[in-house]
PDB file of C-alpha atoms and ligand atoms in Angstrom:
ATOM      1  CA  UNK C   1      -4.741   5.039   9.947  1.00 79.00           C
ATOM      2  CA  UNK C   2      -3.939   7.324  12.926  1.00 89.00           C
ATOM      3  CA  UNK C   3      -5.547   7.965  16.013  1.00 93.00           C
ATOM      4  CA  UNK C   4      -7.101  11.335  16.170  1.00 92.00           C
ATOM      5  CA  UNK C   5      -5.880  13.458  18.686  1.00 91.00           C
ATOM      6  CA  UNK C   6      -7.938  14.356  21.338  1.00 87.00           C
ATOM      7  CA  UNK C   7     -10.356  11.637  20.697  1.00 88.00           C
ATOM      8  CA  UNK C   8     -11.968   9.959  23.540  1.00 84.00           C
ATOM      9  CA  UNK C   9     -10.496   7.065  24.424  1.00 85.00           C
ATOM     10  CA  UNK C  10     -12.373   5.678  27.414  1.00 67.00           C
ATOM     11  CA  UNK C  11     -11.394   3.850  30.391  1.00 54.00           C
ATOM     12  CA  UNK C  12     -12.201   0.534  28.785  1.00 57.00           C
ATOM     13  CA  UNK C  13      -9.384  -1.743  29.543  1.00 65.00           C
ATOM     14  CA  UNK C  14      -7.930  -4.928  27.602  1.00 73.00           C
ATOM     15  CA  UNK C  15      -6.980  -7.856  29.904  1.00 76.00           C
ATOM     16  CA  UNK C  16      -3.139  -8.373  29.851  1.00 72.00           C
ATOM     17  CA  UNK C  17      -3.370 -12.210  29.825  1.00 67.00           C
ATOM     18  CA  UNK C  18      -4.794 -15.029  32.411  1.00 48.00           C
ATOM     19  CA  UNK C  19      -7.569 -15.719  30.084  1.00 42.00           C
ATOM     20  CA  UNK C  20     -10.024 -18.416  30.634  1.00 38.00           C
ATOM     21  CA  UNK C  21      -9.581 -21.956  30.928  1.00 35.00           C
ATOM     22  CA  UNK C  22     -10.389 -24.893  28.647  1.00 33.00           C
ATOM     23  CA  UNK C  23      -9.339 -27.548  26.062  1.00 31.00           C
ATOM     24  CA  UNK C  24     -10.654 -26.487  22.314  1.00 32.00           C
ATOM     25  CA  UNK C  25      -8.673 -25.423  19.734  1.00 33.00           C
ATOM     26  CA  UNK C  26      -9.856 -22.256  17.926  1.00 38.00           C
ATOM     27  CA  UNK C  27     -12.186 -22.651  15.061  1.00 35.00           C
ATOM     28  CA  UNK C  28     -12.651 -20.153  12.807  1.00 34.00           C
ATOM     29  CA  UNK C  29      -9.107 -18.749  14.222  1.00 35.00           C
ATOM     30  CA  UNK C  30      -6.685 -15.955  13.354  1.00 41.00           C
ATOM     31  CA  UNK C  31      -5.260 -14.596  10.187  1.00 45.00           C
ATOM     32  CA  UNK C  32      -2.180 -14.540  12.352  1.00 46.00           C
ATOM     33  CA  UNK C  33       0.827 -16.813  11.277  1.00 46.00           C
ATOM     34  CA  UNK C  34      -0.536 -16.707   7.583  1.00 46.00           C
ATOM     35  CA  UNK C  35      -0.098 -12.619   8.035  1.00 49.00           C
ATOM     36  CA  UNK C  36       3.154 -12.352   9.326  1.00 48.00           C
ATOM     37  CA  UNK C  37       4.410 -15.332   6.667  1.00 47.00           C
ATOM     38  CA  UNK C  38       2.519 -13.180   3.863  1.00 46.00           C
ATOM     39  CA  UNK C  39       3.764 -10.202   4.937  1.00 46.00           C
ATOM     40  CA  UNK C  40       7.387 -11.385   5.650  1.00 43.00           C
ATOM     41  CA  UNK C  41       7.503 -12.772   2.034  1.00 41.00           C
ATOM     42  CA  UNK C  42       6.040  -9.852   0.687  1.00 41.00           C
ATOM     43  CA  UNK C  43       9.015  -8.063   1.829  1.00 40.00           C
ATOM     44  CA  UNK C  44      11.360 -10.358   0.044  1.00 37.00           C
ATOM     45  CA  UNK C  45      12.291 -12.718   3.344  1.00 38.00           C
ATOM     46  CA  UNK C  46      11.930 -16.632   2.789  1.00 37.00           C
ATOM     47  CA  UNK C  47      10.634 -19.156   5.052  1.00 36.00           C
ATOM     48  CA  UNK C  48      13.831 -20.299   6.609  1.00 36.00           C
ATOM     49  CA  UNK C  49      14.597 -16.818   8.354  1.00 36.00           C
ATOM     50  CA  UNK C  50      11.296 -16.797  10.036  1.00 35.00           C
ATOM     51  CA  UNK C  51      11.110 -20.113  11.402  1.00 35.00           C
ATOM     52  CA  UNK C  52      14.455 -19.255  13.013  1.00 32.00           C
ATOM     53  CA  UNK C  53      13.405 -16.006  13.938  1.00 34.00           C
ATOM     54  CA  UNK C  54       9.781 -16.926  15.550  1.00 35.00           C
ATOM     55  CA  UNK C  55       9.476 -15.767  19.196  1.00 37.00           C
ATOM     56  CA  UNK C  56      10.038 -18.684  21.534  1.00 36.00           C
ATOM     57  CA  UNK C  57       7.341 -18.633  23.938  1.00 38.00           C
ATOM     58  CA  UNK C  58       8.911 -18.650  27.490  1.00 37.00           C
ATOM     59  CA  UNK C  59       5.760 -20.382  28.902  1.00 34.00           C
ATOM     60  CA  UNK C  60       5.629 -17.504  31.492  1.00 36.00           C
ATOM     61  CA  UNK C  61       1.954 -17.228  32.497  1.00 36.00           C
ATOM     62  CA  UNK C  62       1.456 -13.297  33.231  1.00 39.00           C
ATOM     63  CA  UNK C  63       0.832 -12.851  36.636  1.00 38.00           C
ATOM     64  CA  UNK C  64      -2.225 -11.763  38.342  1.00 39.00           C
ATOM     65  CA  UNK C  65       0.028  -8.610  39.620  1.00 39.00           C
ATOM     66  CA  UNK C  66       0.575  -8.084  35.765  1.00 45.00           C
ATOM     67  CA  UNK C  67      -2.979  -8.497  34.558  1.00 49.00           C
ATOM     68  CA  UNK C  68      -5.725  -5.840  34.794  1.00 50.00           C
ATOM     69  CA  UNK C  69      -6.034  -2.074  34.411  1.00 51.00           C
ATOM     70  CA  UNK C  70      -2.275  -1.092  35.339  1.00 68.00           C
ATOM     71  CA  UNK C  71      -0.495  -3.071  32.302  1.00 79.00           C
ATOM     72  CA  UNK C  72      -2.126  -0.623  30.025  1.00 84.00           C
ATOM     73  CA  UNK C  73      -1.687   2.240  32.486  1.00 87.00           C
ATOM     74  CA  UNK C  74       0.502   4.298  29.438  1.00 89.00           C
ATOM     75  CA  UNK C  75      -2.319   4.178  27.023  1.00 91.00           C
ATOM     76  CA  UNK C  76      -4.220   7.127  27.530  1.00 91.00           C
ATOM     77  CA  UNK C  77      -3.853   9.671  24.353  1.00 92.00           C
ATOM     78  CA  UNK C  78      -4.359   9.084  20.614  1.00 94.00           C
ATOM     79  CA  UNK C  79      -0.432   9.975  20.905  1.00 93.00           C
ATOM     80  CA  UNK C  80      -0.152   6.498  22.903  1.00 93.00           C
ATOM     81  CA  UNK C  81      -2.436   4.398  20.440  1.00 92.00           C
ATOM     82  CA  UNK C  82      -0.076   5.696  17.704  1.00 92.00           C
ATOM     83  CA  UNK C  83       3.359   5.227  19.419  1.00 91.00           C
ATOM     84  CA  UNK C  84       2.558   1.753  21.283  1.00 90.00           C
ATOM     85  CA  UNK C  85       1.425  -1.423  19.812  1.00 88.00           C
ATOM     86  CA  UNK C  86      -0.545  -2.590  22.703  1.00 89.00           C
ATOM     87  CA  UNK C  87      -2.365   0.815  22.923  1.00 91.00           C
ATOM     88  CA  UNK C  88      -2.768   0.563  19.493  1.00 91.00           C
ATOM     89  CA  UNK C  89      -4.622  -2.812  19.597  1.00 92.00           C
ATOM     90  CA  UNK C  90      -6.652  -1.532  22.442  1.00 93.00           C
ATOM     91  CA  UNK C  91      -7.575   1.707  20.727  1.00 94.00           C
ATOM     92  CA  UNK C  92      -8.307  -0.057  17.279  1.00 95.00           C
ATOM     93  CA  UNK C  93     -10.797  -2.465  19.431  1.00 96.00           C
ATOM     94  CA  UNK C  94     -12.531   0.383  20.899  1.00 95.00           C
ATOM     95  CA  UNK C  95     -13.060   2.082  17.291  1.00 96.00           C
ATOM     96  CA  UNK C  96     -14.395  -1.297  15.963  1.00 97.00           C
ATOM     97  CA  UNK C  97     -16.583  -1.507  19.139  1.00 97.00           C
ATOM     98  CA  UNK C  98     -17.896   1.687  18.172  1.00 96.00           C
ATOM     99  CA  UNK C  99     -18.720   1.195  14.541  1.00 97.00           C
ATOM    100  CA  UNK C 100     -20.501  -1.999  15.505  1.00 98.00           C
ATOM    101  CA  UNK C 101     -22.464  -0.799  18.239  1.00 97.00           C
ATOM    102  CA  UNK C 102     -24.286   1.159  15.607  1.00 97.00           C
ATOM    103  CA  UNK C 103     -24.017  -1.057  12.550  1.00 98.00           C
ATOM    104  CA  UNK C 104     -25.041  -4.793  13.879  1.00 98.00           C
ATOM    105  CA  UNK C 105     -28.343  -3.545  15.226  1.00 98.00           C
ATOM    106  CA  UNK C 106     -29.041  -1.054  12.243  1.00 98.00           C
ATOM    107  CA  UNK C 107     -28.131  -3.945   9.486  1.00 98.00           C
ATOM    108  CA  UNK C 108     -28.676  -6.933  11.133  1.00 98.00           C
ATOM    109  CA  UNK C 109     -30.899  -6.265  13.914  1.00 98.00           C
ATOM    110  CA  UNK C 110     -28.476  -7.825  16.649  1.00 98.00           C
ATOM    111  CA  UNK C 111     -27.281  -6.355  19.505  1.00 98.00           C
ATOM    112  CA  UNK C 112     -23.634  -6.114  19.471  1.00 98.00           C
ATOM    113  CA  UNK C 113     -21.960  -7.360  22.648  1.00 97.00           C
ATOM    114  CA  UNK C 114     -18.445  -6.581  23.044  1.00 96.00           C
ATOM    115  CA  UNK C 115     -15.871  -9.022  22.677  1.00 95.00           C
ATOM    116  CA  UNK C 116     -13.181  -9.611  25.377  1.00 94.00           C
ATOM    117  CA  UNK C 117      -9.910  -8.826  24.193  1.00 93.00           C
ATOM    118  CA  UNK C 118      -6.555 -10.228  25.669  1.00 91.00           C
ATOM    119  CA  UNK C 119      -3.323  -8.320  24.693  1.00 89.00           C
ATOM    120  CA  UNK C 120      -0.560 -10.892  25.994  1.00 87.00           C
ATOM    121  CA  UNK C 121       3.270 -11.354  25.628  1.00 84.00           C
ATOM    122  CA  UNK C 122       4.437 -14.856  24.348  1.00 79.00           C
ATOM    123  CA  UNK C 123       1.979 -17.092  25.743  1.00 83.00           C
ATOM    124  CA  UNK C 124      -1.478 -16.983  27.792  1.00 86.00           C
ATOM    125  CA  UNK C 125      -4.037 -19.614  28.135  1.00 88.00           C
ATOM    126  CA  UNK C 126      -7.481 -18.748  26.494  1.00 88.00           C
ATOM    127  CA  UNK C 127     -10.841 -20.536  26.205  1.00 89.00           C
ATOM    128  CA  UNK C 128      -9.684 -22.523  23.318  1.00 87.00           C
ATOM    129  CA  UNK C 129      -6.253 -23.447  25.113  1.00 86.00           C
ATOM    130  CA  UNK C 130      -2.924 -22.268  25.172  1.00 84.00           C
ATOM    131  CA  UNK C 131      -1.853 -19.060  23.009  1.00 82.00           C
ATOM    132  CA  UNK C 132       1.186 -18.041  21.877  1.00 76.00           C
ATOM    133  CA  UNK C 133       3.069 -15.776  19.395  1.00 66.00           C
ATOM    134  CA  UNK C 134       3.191 -18.945  16.902  1.00 69.00           C
ATOM    135  CA  UNK C 135      -0.412 -19.126  17.199  1.00 70.00           C
ATOM    136  CA  UNK C 136      -0.725 -15.623  15.953  1.00 76.00           C
ATOM    137  CA  UNK C 137      -3.743 -13.570  16.753  1.00 85.00           C
ATOM    138  CA  UNK C 138      -7.069 -15.389  16.992  1.00 88.00           C
ATOM    139  CA  UNK C 139     -10.614 -15.308  18.063  1.00 91.00           C
ATOM    140  CA  UNK C 140     -11.780 -17.953  20.586  1.00 91.00           C
ATOM    141  CA  UNK C 141     -15.671 -18.360  20.321  1.00 93.00           C
ATOM    142  CA  UNK C 142     -15.575 -20.426  23.670  1.00 92.00           C
ATOM    143  CA  UNK C 143     -14.921 -17.173  25.615  1.00 93.00           C
ATOM    144  CA  UNK C 144     -15.846 -14.654  22.962  1.00 94.00           C
ATOM    145  CA  UNK C 145     -12.381 -12.971  23.089  1.00 93.00           C
ATOM    146  CA  UNK C 146      -9.890 -11.809  20.957  1.00 93.00           C
ATOM    147  CA  UNK C 147      -6.243 -12.352  21.464  1.00 91.00           C
ATOM    148  CA  UNK C 148      -3.497 -10.271  20.659  1.00 88.00           C
ATOM    149  CA  UNK C 149       0.528 -11.180  20.990  1.00 85.00           C
ATOM    150  CA  UNK C 150       2.580  -8.288  21.312  1.00 82.00           C
ATOM    151  CA  UNK C 151       5.626 -10.456  20.508  1.00 80.00           C
ATOM    152  CA  UNK C 152       3.999 -10.907  16.969  1.00 77.00           C
ATOM    153  CA  UNK C 153       3.130  -7.304  16.613  1.00 76.00           C
ATOM    154  CA  UNK C 154       7.157  -6.789  17.194  1.00 75.00           C
ATOM    155  CA  UNK C 155       7.639  -8.857  14.375  1.00 71.00           C
ATOM    156  CA  UNK C 156       4.925  -7.425  12.335  1.00 67.00           C
ATOM    157  CA  UNK C 157       6.695  -4.176  12.695  1.00 67.00           C
ATOM    158  CA  UNK C 158      10.233  -5.529  11.846  1.00 64.00           C
ATOM    159  CA  UNK C 159       8.914  -6.795   8.561  1.00 58.00           C
ATOM    160  CA  UNK C 160       5.926  -4.698   7.799  1.00 57.00           C
ATOM    161  CA  UNK C 161       8.024  -1.094   8.484  1.00 58.00           C
ATOM    162  CA  UNK C 162       5.663   1.834   8.192  1.00 61.00           C
ATOM    163  CA  UNK C 163       2.703  -0.349   7.302  1.00 68.00           C
ATOM    164  CA  UNK C 164       2.790  -2.028  10.464  1.00 70.00           C
ATOM    165  CA  UNK C 165       0.410   0.048  12.691  1.00 78.00           C
ATOM    166  CA  UNK C 166      -2.286  -0.399   9.417  1.00 77.00           C
ATOM    167  CA  UNK C 167      -1.669  -4.362   9.565  1.00 78.00           C
ATOM    168  CA  UNK C 168      -2.474  -4.486  13.057  1.00 83.00           C
ATOM    169  CA  UNK C 169      -5.512  -2.314  12.933  1.00 90.00           C
ATOM    170  CA  UNK C 170      -6.614  -4.819  10.296  1.00 88.00           C
ATOM    171  CA  UNK C 171      -6.064  -7.422  12.377  1.00 87.00           C
ATOM    172  CA  UNK C 172      -7.884  -6.293  14.786  1.00 92.00           C
ATOM    173  CA  UNK C 173     -10.980  -5.640  12.749  1.00 95.00           C
ATOM    174  CA  UNK C 174     -10.552  -9.192  11.375  1.00 93.00           C
ATOM    175  CA  UNK C 175     -10.445 -10.882  14.663  1.00 94.00           C
ATOM    176  CA  UNK C 176     -13.860  -8.710  15.940  1.00 96.00           C
ATOM    177  CA  UNK C 177     -15.550  -9.731  12.346  1.00 97.00           C
ATOM    178  CA  UNK C 178     -15.185 -13.372  13.686  1.00 95.00           C
ATOM    179  CA  UNK C 179     -16.881 -12.300  16.655  1.00 96.00           C
ATOM    180  CA  UNK C 180     -19.602 -10.500  14.792  1.00 98.00           C
ATOM    181  CA  UNK C 181     -20.084 -14.010  12.997  1.00 97.00           C
ATOM    182  CA  UNK C 182     -20.157 -15.762  16.617  1.00 96.00           C
ATOM    183  CA  UNK C 183     -23.101 -13.303  17.358  1.00 97.00           C
ATOM    184  CA  UNK C 184     -24.796 -14.083  13.972  1.00 98.00           C
ATOM    185  CA  UNK C 185     -24.717 -17.422  14.944  1.00 96.00           C
ATOM    186  CA  UNK C 186     -22.764 -18.251  11.603  1.00 96.00           C
ATOM    187  CA  UNK C 187     -19.147 -18.774  12.923  1.00 94.00           C
ATOM    188  CA  UNK C 188     -19.376 -22.394  13.646  1.00 92.00           C
ATOM    189  CA  UNK C 189     -20.162 -23.100  10.124  1.00 93.00           C
ATOM    190  CA  UNK C 190     -16.310 -22.590   9.668  1.00 90.00           C
ATOM    191  CA  UNK C 191     -14.409 -25.886   9.570  1.00 87.00           C
ATOM    192  CA  UNK C 192     -10.424 -25.787   8.547  1.00 85.00           C
ATOM    193  CA  UNK C 193     -10.954 -29.816   8.102  1.00 88.00           C
ATOM    194  CA  UNK C 194     -13.080 -29.107   5.573  1.00 91.00           C
ATOM    195  CA  UNK C 195     -10.955 -26.811   3.319  1.00 91.00           C
ATOM    196  CA  UNK C 196     -11.257 -25.505  -0.647  1.00 94.00           C
ATOM    197  CA  UNK C 197     -11.839 -22.295  -2.307  1.00 94.00           C
ATOM    198  CA  UNK C 198     -15.607 -22.588  -2.155  1.00 95.00           C
ATOM    199  CA  UNK C 199     -15.578 -23.765   1.543  1.00 95.00           C
ATOM    200  CA  UNK C 200     -17.423 -22.599   4.487  1.00 95.00           C
ATOM    201  CA  UNK C 201     -14.156 -21.694   6.021  1.00 93.00           C
ATOM    202  CA  UNK C 202     -12.936 -19.548   3.294  1.00 95.00           C
ATOM    203  CA  UNK C 203     -16.468 -17.961   2.985  1.00 96.00           C
ATOM    204  CA  UNK C 204     -15.991 -17.212   6.851  1.00 95.00           C
ATOM    205  CA  UNK C 205     -12.667 -15.668   6.457  1.00 94.00           C
ATOM    206  CA  UNK C 206     -13.740 -13.455   3.360  1.00 96.00           C
ATOM    207  CA  UNK C 207     -16.405 -12.204   5.261  1.00 97.00           C
ATOM    208  CA  UNK C 208     -14.251 -11.340   8.266  1.00 96.00           C
ATOM    209  CA  UNK C 209     -12.066  -9.615   5.646  1.00 95.00           C
ATOM    210  CA  UNK C 210     -15.192  -7.472   4.329  1.00 97.00           C
ATOM    211  CA  UNK C 211     -16.224  -6.973   7.697  1.00 98.00           C
ATOM    212  CA  UNK C 212     -12.540  -5.369   8.420  1.00 96.00           C
ATOM    213  CA  UNK C 213     -13.324  -3.074   5.469  1.00 96.00           C
ATOM    214  CA  UNK C 214     -16.902  -2.383   6.635  1.00 98.00           C
ATOM    215  CA  UNK C 215     -15.041  -0.979  10.045  1.00 97.00           C
ATOM    216  CA  UNK C 216     -12.669   1.047   8.064  1.00 96.00           C
ATOM    217  CA  UNK C 217     -15.537   2.637   6.232  1.00 97.00           C
ATOM    218  CA  UNK C 218     -17.385   4.278   9.418  1.00 97.00           C
ATOM    219  CA  UNK C 219     -14.061   4.432  11.360  1.00 96.00           C
ATOM    220  CA  UNK C 220     -13.073   7.696  10.440  1.00 95.00           C
ATOM    221  CA  UNK C 221     -16.656   9.234   9.796  1.00 95.00           C
ATOM    222  CA  UNK C 222     -18.616  11.719  12.452  1.00 92.00           C
ATOM    223  CA  UNK C 223     -17.334  14.168  15.147  1.00 90.00           C
ATOM    224  CA  UNK C 224     -16.455  11.589  17.843  1.00 90.00           C
ATOM    225  CA  UNK C 225     -14.522   9.122  15.115  1.00 93.00           C
ATOM    226  CA  UNK C 226     -11.311   7.827  16.801  1.00 94.00           C
ATOM    227  CA  UNK C 227      -9.643   7.500  13.619  1.00 95.00           C
ATOM    228  CA  UNK C 228      -8.333  10.641  11.292  1.00 94.00           C
ATOM    229  CA  UNK C 229      -9.720  10.466   7.736  1.00 94.00           C
ATOM    230  CA  UNK C 230      -8.182   7.356   6.027  1.00 92.00           C
ATOM    231  CA  UNK C 231      -6.080   8.292   3.173  1.00 91.00           C
ATOM    232  CA  UNK C 232      -6.407   6.674  -0.407  1.00 90.00           C
ATOM    233  CA  UNK C 233      -2.901   5.495   0.319  1.00 86.00           C
ATOM    234  CA  UNK C 234      -3.894   3.837   3.836  1.00 86.00           C
ATOM    235  CA  UNK C 235      -6.587   1.836   2.026  1.00 88.00           C
ATOM    236  CA  UNK C 236      -3.956   0.394  -1.099  1.00 86.00           C
ATOM    237  CA  UNK C 237      -1.848  -0.479   1.954  1.00 82.00           C
ATOM    238  CA  UNK C 238      -4.929  -2.159   3.987  1.00 81.00           C
ATOM    239  CA  UNK C 239      -6.037  -3.908   0.444  1.00 86.00           C
ATOM    240  CA  UNK C 240      -2.335  -4.951  -0.413  1.00 82.00           C
ATOM    241  CA  UNK C 241      -2.196  -6.592   3.332  1.00 78.00           C
ATOM    242  CA  UNK C 242      -5.102  -8.458   2.452  1.00 81.00           C
ATOM    243  CA  UNK C 243      -3.815  -9.512  -0.768  1.00 83.00           C
ATOM    244  CA  UNK C 244      -0.572 -10.569   1.000  1.00 79.00           C
ATOM    245  CA  UNK C 245      -2.034 -13.099   3.068  1.00 79.00           C
ATOM    246  CA  UNK C 246      -4.167 -14.761   0.244  1.00 86.00           C
ATOM    247  CA  UNK C 247      -3.944 -18.682   0.238  1.00 88.00           C
ATOM    248  CA  UNK C 248      -2.287 -18.637  -3.499  1.00 91.00           C
ATOM    249  CA  UNK C 249       0.213 -15.928  -2.396  1.00 85.00           C
ATOM    250  CA  UNK C 250       1.422 -17.566   0.412  1.00 81.00           C
ATOM    251  CA  UNK C 251       1.782 -21.222  -1.457  1.00 86.00           C
ATOM    252  CA  UNK C 252       3.187 -19.568  -4.504  1.00 86.00           C
ATOM    253  CA  UNK C 253       5.672 -17.422  -2.270  1.00 81.00           C
ATOM    254  CA  UNK C 254       6.592 -20.566  -0.018  1.00 81.00           C
ATOM    255  CA  UNK C 255       7.700 -22.611  -3.189  1.00 86.00           C
ATOM    256  CA  UNK C 256       4.739 -24.762  -2.779  1.00 86.00           C
ATOM    257  CA  UNK C 257       2.246 -25.814  -5.204  1.00 91.00           C
ATOM    258  CA  UNK C 258      -0.771 -23.284  -5.551  1.00 94.00           C
ATOM    259  CA  UNK C 259      -3.726 -25.750  -4.520  1.00 94.00           C
ATOM    260  CA  UNK C 260      -7.189 -24.255  -4.061  1.00 95.00           C
ATOM    261  CA  UNK C 261      -8.738 -27.365  -2.849  1.00 95.00           C
ATOM    262  CA  UNK C 262      -6.453 -26.603   0.259  1.00 92.00           C
ATOM    263  CA  UNK C 263      -7.637 -22.991   0.815  1.00 93.00           C
ATOM    264  CA  UNK C 264      -8.997 -22.044   4.193  1.00 90.00           C
ATOM    265  CA  UNK C 265      -8.680 -18.083   3.813  1.00 91.00           C
ATOM    266  CA  UNK C 266      -9.133 -17.378   0.322  1.00 93.00           C
ATOM    267  CA  UNK C 267      -6.949 -16.189  -2.710  1.00 94.00           C
ATOM    268  CA  UNK C 268      -5.242 -12.740  -2.602  1.00 92.00           C
ATOM    269  CA  UNK C 269      -7.755 -11.348  -4.955  1.00 95.00           C
ATOM    270  CA  UNK C 270     -10.863 -12.426  -3.121  1.00 96.00           C
ATOM    271  CA  UNK C 271      -9.318 -11.053  -0.034  1.00 94.00           C
ATOM    272  CA  UNK C 272      -8.265  -7.814  -1.296  1.00 93.00           C
ATOM    273  CA  UNK C 273     -11.982  -7.500  -3.088  1.00 96.00           C
ATOM    274  CA  UNK C 274     -13.731  -8.481   0.289  1.00 97.00           C
ATOM    275  CA  UNK C 275     -11.848  -6.073   2.286  1.00 95.00           C
ATOM    276  CA  UNK C 276     -12.847  -3.437  -0.322  1.00 96.00           C
ATOM    277  CA  UNK C 277     -16.264  -4.610  -0.794  1.00 98.00           C
ATOM    278  CA  UNK C 278     -16.811  -3.626   3.019  1.00 98.00           C
ATOM    279  CA  UNK C 279     -14.929  -0.443   2.792  1.00 97.00           C
ATOM    280  CA  UNK C 280     -16.680   1.000  -0.423  1.00 97.00           C
ATOM    281  CA  UNK C 281     -20.259   0.098   1.061  1.00 98.00           C
ATOM    282  CA  UNK C 282     -20.248  -0.172   4.302  1.00 98.00           C
ATOM    283  CA  UNK C 283     -22.844  -2.512   4.051  1.00 98.00           C
ATOM    284  CA  UNK C 284     -23.450  -6.098   5.719  1.00 98.00           C
ATOM    285  CA  UNK C 285     -24.982  -7.078   2.607  1.00 98.00           C
ATOM    286  CA  UNK C 286     -22.194  -6.672   0.535  1.00 98.00           C
ATOM    287  CA  UNK C 287     -20.287  -9.091   2.723  1.00 98.00           C
ATOM    288  CA  UNK C 288     -22.678 -11.938   2.702  1.00 98.00           C
ATOM    289  CA  UNK C 289     -20.582 -14.424   1.556  1.00 97.00           C
ATOM    290  CA  UNK C 290     -22.703 -17.293   2.979  1.00 97.00           C
ATOM    291  CA  UNK C 291     -25.947 -15.762   0.657  1.00 97.00           C
ATOM    292  CA  UNK C 292     -28.041 -15.402   3.748  1.00 97.00           C
ATOM    293  CA  UNK C 293     -29.778 -12.622   2.671  1.00 97.00           C
ATOM    294  CA  UNK C 294     -31.187 -11.392   5.998  1.00 97.00           C
ATOM    295  CA  UNK C 295     -29.252  -7.720   5.933  1.00 98.00           C
ATOM    296  CA  UNK C 296     -31.382  -4.671   5.648  1.00 93.00           C
ATOM    297  CA  UNK C 297     -30.078  -2.283   2.685  1.00 86.00           C
TER     298      UNK C 297
HETATM  299 ZN1   ZN W 301      -9.585 -15.451  10.229  1.00 61.43          ZN
END
């Protein structure tokens, strides 16, 4: 997935940290650590290494002088988005905004309100508590913001190679999927304390994967699309990313027993199929894991 040269990336900026304040742990949270582990294992690593190589949060808060617009002054063109992780996250978020601004009202009759996006390095405060690379990317419902750690993306790059940019966009679209669920009023149904393959936690995660696929369906369409035409190979790579982070795959590859009763994100096959269901149809009703039946066809 590549940004289109000359496409209009507007002046909207992410925050580079600071975030809100609060004490809650994120619910319906990210695919972060799991994704990292999944990708890493996919590439033949083992968990011992990953623990050692995990970034250590340095506890340094990004100061006000570093936050705000200037931190992203280098993110201006498609080429910047294709080159720098933070620009890629910011532009991917703009692409996701663009798709949902049209699709959410059209398909669900709900006005789209853009989530906050915080791109930080190593550690920051969120409305859901302290965030770090160990947390992985996540969505915080309390301040309706998605958080992305560039140190985490450095690791993805090391492990994911050429697929890293695509995995990053998949992550952005997945976390924004949780924001859509917040706007729909369903995100709070997810409870990681009640796991299991048929749990609401899994249904919410699979729907976020499907919403990520739905974004990809529209992201390269129309004259003002921000992405170049998505290739079959890129779709295959995205599906493989989704598959890599399936609970069964992670459990199997980490040498543990596969225990569906402990799942919070869904099986590899279900995650892959969910992404494809959204990608192939572009329809929220194909992502209706909660069986609500409220979407326009
Ligand atoms: Zn998630």
